[in-house]
mmCIF file of C-alpha atoms in Angstrom:
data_model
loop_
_atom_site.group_PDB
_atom_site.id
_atom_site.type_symbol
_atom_site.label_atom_id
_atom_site.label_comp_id
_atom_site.label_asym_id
_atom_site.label_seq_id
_atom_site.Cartn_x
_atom_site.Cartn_y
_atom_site.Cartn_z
ATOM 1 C CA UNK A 5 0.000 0.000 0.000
ATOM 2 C CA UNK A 6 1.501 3.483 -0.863
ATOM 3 C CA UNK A 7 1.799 5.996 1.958
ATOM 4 C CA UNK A 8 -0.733 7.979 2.691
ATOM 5 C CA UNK A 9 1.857 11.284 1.312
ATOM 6 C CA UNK A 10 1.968 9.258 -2.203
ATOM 7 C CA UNK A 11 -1.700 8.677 -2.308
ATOM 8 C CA UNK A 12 -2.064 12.444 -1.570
ATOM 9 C CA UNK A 13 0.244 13.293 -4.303
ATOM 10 C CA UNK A 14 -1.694 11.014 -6.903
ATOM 11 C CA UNK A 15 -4.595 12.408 -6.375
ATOM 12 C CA UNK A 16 -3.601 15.737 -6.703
ATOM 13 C CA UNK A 17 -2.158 14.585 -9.871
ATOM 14 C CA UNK A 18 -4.888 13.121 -11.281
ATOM 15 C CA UNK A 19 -7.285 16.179 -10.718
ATOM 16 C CA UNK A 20 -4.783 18.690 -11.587
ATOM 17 C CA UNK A 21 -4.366 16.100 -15.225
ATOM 18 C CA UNK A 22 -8.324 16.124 -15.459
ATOM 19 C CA UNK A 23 -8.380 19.943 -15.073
ATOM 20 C CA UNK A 24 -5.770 20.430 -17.079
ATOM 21 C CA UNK A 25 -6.647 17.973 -19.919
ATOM 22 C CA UNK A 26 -10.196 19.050 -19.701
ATOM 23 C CA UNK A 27 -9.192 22.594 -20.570
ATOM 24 C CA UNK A 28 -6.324 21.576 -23.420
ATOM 25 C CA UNK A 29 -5.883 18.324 -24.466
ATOM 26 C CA UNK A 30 -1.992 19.056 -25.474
ATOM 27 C CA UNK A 31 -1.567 20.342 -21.677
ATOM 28 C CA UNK A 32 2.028 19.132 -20.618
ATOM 29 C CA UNK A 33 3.465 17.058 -18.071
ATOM 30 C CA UNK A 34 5.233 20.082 -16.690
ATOM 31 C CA UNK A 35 1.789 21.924 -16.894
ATOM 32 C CA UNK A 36 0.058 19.179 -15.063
ATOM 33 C CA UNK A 37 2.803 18.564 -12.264
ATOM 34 C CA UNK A 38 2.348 22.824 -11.643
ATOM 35 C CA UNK A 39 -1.176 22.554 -11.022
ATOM 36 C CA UNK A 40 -0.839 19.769 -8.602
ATOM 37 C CA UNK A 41 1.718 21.500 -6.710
ATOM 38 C CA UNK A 42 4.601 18.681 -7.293
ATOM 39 C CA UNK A 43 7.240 18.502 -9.346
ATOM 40 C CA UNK A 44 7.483 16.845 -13.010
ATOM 41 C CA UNK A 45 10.093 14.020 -11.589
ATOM 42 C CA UNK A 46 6.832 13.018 -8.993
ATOM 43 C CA UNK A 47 4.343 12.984 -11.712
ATOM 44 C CA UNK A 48 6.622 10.606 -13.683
ATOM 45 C CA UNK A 49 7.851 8.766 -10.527
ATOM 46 C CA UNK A 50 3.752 7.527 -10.364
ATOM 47 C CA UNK A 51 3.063 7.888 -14.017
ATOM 48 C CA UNK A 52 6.089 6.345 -16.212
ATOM 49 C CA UNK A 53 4.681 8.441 -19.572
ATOM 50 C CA UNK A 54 2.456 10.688 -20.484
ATOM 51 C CA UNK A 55 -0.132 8.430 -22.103
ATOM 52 C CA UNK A 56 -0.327 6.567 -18.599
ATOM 53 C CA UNK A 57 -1.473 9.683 -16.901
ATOM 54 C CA UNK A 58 -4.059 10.775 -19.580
ATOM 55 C CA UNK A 59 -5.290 7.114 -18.894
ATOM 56 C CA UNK A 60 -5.513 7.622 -15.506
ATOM 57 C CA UNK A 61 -7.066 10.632 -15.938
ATOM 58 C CA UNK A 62 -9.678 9.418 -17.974
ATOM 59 C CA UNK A 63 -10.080 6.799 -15.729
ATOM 60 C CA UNK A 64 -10.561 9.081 -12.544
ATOM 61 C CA UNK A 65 -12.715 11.162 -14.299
ATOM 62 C CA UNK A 66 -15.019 8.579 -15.134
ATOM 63 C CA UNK A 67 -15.581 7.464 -12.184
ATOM 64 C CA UNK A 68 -16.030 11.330 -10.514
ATOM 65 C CA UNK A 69 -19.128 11.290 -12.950
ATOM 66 C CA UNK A 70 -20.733 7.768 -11.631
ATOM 67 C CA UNK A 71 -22.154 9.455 -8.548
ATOM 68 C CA UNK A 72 -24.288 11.514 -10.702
ATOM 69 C CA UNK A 73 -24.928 9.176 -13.853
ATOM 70 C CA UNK A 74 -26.179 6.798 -10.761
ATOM 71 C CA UNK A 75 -28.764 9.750 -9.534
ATOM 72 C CA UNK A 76 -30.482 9.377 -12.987
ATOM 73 C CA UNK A 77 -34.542 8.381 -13.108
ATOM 74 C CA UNK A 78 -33.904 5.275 -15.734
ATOM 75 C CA UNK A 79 -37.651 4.125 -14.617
ATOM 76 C CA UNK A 80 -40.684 4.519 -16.505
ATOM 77 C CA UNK A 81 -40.529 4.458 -20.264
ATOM 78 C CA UNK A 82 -37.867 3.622 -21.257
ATOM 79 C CA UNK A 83 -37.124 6.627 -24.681
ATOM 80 C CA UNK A 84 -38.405 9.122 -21.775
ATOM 81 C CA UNK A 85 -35.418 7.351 -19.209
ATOM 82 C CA UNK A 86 -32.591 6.989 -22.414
ATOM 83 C CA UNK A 87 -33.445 10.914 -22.845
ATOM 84 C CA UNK A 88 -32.831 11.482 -19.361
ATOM 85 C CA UNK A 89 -29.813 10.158 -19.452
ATOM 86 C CA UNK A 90 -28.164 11.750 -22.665
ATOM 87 C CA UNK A 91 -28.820 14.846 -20.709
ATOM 88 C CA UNK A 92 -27.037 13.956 -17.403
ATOM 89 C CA UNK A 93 -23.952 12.138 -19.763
ATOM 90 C CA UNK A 94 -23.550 14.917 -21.844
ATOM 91 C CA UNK A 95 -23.481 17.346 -18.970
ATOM 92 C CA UNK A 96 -20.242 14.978 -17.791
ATOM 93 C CA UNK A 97 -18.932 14.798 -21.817
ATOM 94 C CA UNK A 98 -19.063 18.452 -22.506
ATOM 95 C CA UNK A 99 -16.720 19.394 -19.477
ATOM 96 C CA UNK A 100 -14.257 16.982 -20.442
ATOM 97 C CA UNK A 101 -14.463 16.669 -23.938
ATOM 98 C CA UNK A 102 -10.979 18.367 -24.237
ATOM 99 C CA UNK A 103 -9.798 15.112 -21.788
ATOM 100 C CA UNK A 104 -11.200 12.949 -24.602
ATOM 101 C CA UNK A 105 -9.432 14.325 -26.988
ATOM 102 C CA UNK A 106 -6.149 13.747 -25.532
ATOM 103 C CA UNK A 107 -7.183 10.448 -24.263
ATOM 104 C CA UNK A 108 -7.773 9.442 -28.443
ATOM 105 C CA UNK A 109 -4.468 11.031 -29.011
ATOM 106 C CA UNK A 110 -2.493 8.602 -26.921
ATOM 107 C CA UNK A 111 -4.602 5.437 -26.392
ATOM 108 C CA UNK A 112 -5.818 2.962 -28.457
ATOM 109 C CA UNK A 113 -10.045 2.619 -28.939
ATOM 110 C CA UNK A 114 -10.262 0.048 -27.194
ATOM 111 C CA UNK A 115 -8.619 0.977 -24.136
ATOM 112 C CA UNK A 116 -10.873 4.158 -24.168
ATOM 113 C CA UNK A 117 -14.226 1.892 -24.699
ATOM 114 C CA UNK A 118 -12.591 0.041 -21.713
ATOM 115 C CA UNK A 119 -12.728 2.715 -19.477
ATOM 116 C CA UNK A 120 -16.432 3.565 -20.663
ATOM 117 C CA UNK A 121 -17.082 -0.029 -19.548
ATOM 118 C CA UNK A 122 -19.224 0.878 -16.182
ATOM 119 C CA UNK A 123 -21.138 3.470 -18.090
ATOM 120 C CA UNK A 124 -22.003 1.884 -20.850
ATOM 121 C CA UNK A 125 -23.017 -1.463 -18.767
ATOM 122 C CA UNK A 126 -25.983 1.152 -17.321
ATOM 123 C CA UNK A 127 -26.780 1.830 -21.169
ATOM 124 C CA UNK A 128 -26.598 -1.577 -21.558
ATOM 125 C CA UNK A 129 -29.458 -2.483 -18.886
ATOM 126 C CA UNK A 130 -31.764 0.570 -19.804
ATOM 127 C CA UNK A 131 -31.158 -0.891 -23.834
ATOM 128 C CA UNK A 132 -32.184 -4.206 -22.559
ATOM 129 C CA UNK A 133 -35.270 -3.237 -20.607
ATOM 130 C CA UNK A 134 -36.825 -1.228 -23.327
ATOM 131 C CA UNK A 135 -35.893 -4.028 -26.015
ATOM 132 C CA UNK A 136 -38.103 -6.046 -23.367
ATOM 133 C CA UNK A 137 -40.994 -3.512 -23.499
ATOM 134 C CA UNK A 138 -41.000 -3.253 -27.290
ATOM 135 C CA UNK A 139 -39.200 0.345 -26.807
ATOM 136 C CA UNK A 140 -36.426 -0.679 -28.968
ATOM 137 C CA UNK A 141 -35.691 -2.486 -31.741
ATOM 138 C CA UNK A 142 -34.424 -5.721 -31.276
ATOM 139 C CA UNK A 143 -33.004 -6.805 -34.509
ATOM 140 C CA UNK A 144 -29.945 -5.143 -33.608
ATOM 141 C CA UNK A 145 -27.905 -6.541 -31.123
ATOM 142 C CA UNK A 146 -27.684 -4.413 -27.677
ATOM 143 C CA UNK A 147 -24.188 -4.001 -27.614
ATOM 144 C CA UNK A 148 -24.597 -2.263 -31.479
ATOM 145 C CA UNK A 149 -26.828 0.053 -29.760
ATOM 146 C CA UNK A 150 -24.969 0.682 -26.795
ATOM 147 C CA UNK A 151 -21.622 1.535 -29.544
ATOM 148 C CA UNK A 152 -24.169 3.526 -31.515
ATOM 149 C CA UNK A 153 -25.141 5.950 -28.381
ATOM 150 C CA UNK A 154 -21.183 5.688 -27.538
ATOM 151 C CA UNK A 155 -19.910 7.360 -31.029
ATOM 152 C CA UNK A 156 -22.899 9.867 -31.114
ATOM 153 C CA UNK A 157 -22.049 11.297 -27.749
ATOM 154 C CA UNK A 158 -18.415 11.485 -28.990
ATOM 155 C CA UNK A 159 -19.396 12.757 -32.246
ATOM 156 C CA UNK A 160 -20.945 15.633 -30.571
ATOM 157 C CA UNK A 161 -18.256 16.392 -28.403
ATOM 158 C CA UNK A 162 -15.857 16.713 -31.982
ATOM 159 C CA UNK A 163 -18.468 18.799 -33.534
ATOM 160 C CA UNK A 164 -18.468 21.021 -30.758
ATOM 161 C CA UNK A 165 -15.345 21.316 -30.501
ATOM 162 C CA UNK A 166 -15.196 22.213 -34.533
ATOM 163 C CA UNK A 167 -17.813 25.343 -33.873
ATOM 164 C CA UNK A 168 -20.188 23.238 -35.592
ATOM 165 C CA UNK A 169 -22.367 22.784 -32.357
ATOM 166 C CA UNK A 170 -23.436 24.440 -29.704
ATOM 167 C CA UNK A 171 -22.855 22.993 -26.494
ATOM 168 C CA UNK A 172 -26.872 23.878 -25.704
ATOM 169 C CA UNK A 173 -28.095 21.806 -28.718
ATOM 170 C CA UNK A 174 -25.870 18.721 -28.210
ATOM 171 C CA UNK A 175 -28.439 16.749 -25.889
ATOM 172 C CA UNK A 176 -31.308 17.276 -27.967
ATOM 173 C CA UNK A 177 -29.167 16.082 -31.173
ATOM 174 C CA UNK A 178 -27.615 13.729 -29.443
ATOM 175 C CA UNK A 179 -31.614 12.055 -27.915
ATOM 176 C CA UNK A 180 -32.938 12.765 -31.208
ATOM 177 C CA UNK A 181 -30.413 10.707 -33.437
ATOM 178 C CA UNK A 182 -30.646 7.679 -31.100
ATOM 179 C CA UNK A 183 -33.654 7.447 -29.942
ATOM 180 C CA UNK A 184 -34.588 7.364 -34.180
ATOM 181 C CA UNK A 185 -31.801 4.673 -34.162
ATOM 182 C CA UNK A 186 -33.179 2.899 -31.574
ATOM 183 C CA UNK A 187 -36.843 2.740 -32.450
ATOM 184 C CA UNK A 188 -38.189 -0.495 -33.434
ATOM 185 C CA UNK A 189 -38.760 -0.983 -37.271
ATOM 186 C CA UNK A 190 -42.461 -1.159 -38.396
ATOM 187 C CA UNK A 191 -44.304 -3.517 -40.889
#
């Protein structure tokens, strides 16, 4: 176990990286280690490269959002519950979208769907549940739809970040395009 000094200075890190990163995705080691009040050799001495912290980052970041993601009504119908919780997510994607960025810079896809894996997992039941109810369609497999809502949300955040959307509009796009994705096929 690391002393409890160590585990201070880690998490210092890792909030100064998801400040940092969430406000420029090319911040710098050197940037980072300022705002956590250490020096560069500490950040590396817990992080042995730069795409390990923006991991960790990512990683600590996702799991500061669960408290809220967990707060989300997903009762009742089940398009009115998915909306709900575009909103809530996209509230959590549009303050780190910069942290996403970087993240895609350095790691591979699938380590970044990885660390979605909690997340999408609640997608995954409220997908399930309205396939159940007839909500959805269900000649699509649930993990296509999960990976559909997944690259939307992301989409989003690149288009916003291009000045081609408006942070403001992003939920109702975002609800919109997938809950037309997800609707079951007549006839």
């Amino acid at each position: 176990m690391k002393r409890a000094d160590a585990q201070r200075s880690i998490a210092a890190i890792l909030q100064a990286a998801v400040d940092a990163l969430s406000r420029d995705p090319d911040a710098s080691v050197s940037e980072i280690a300022k705002v956590a009040g250490v020096g560069r050799v500490t950040v590396y001495g817990h992080f042995p490269n730069r795409a390990d912290l923006v991991d960790a980052a990512l990683a600590h970041a996702i799991e500061q959002a669960h408290p809220g993601l967990d707060d989300v009504d997903l009762t009742g119908d089940p398009g009115a519950a998915l909306t709900r919780l575009i909103e809530s997510s996209w509230q959590l994607v549009d303050r780190s979208r910069s942290l996403l960025i970087a993240a895609q810079n350095v790691l591979p896809p699938s380590r970044i769907l990885d660390l979605h894996a909690a997340p999408a997992e609640r997608v995954r039941k409220l997908v399930e549940r309205g396939r159940d109810e007839g909500a959805f369609r269900t000649d699509l497999p649930t993990e296509w739809l999960v990976g559909v809502l997944h690259s939307v949300m992301h989409h989003a955040a690149d288009e916003l970040n291009a000045g081609r959307l408006e942070s403001g509009q992003a939920a109702g796009y975002i609800a919109v395009t997938v809950l037309a994705a997800f609707s079951p096929i007549s006839g």
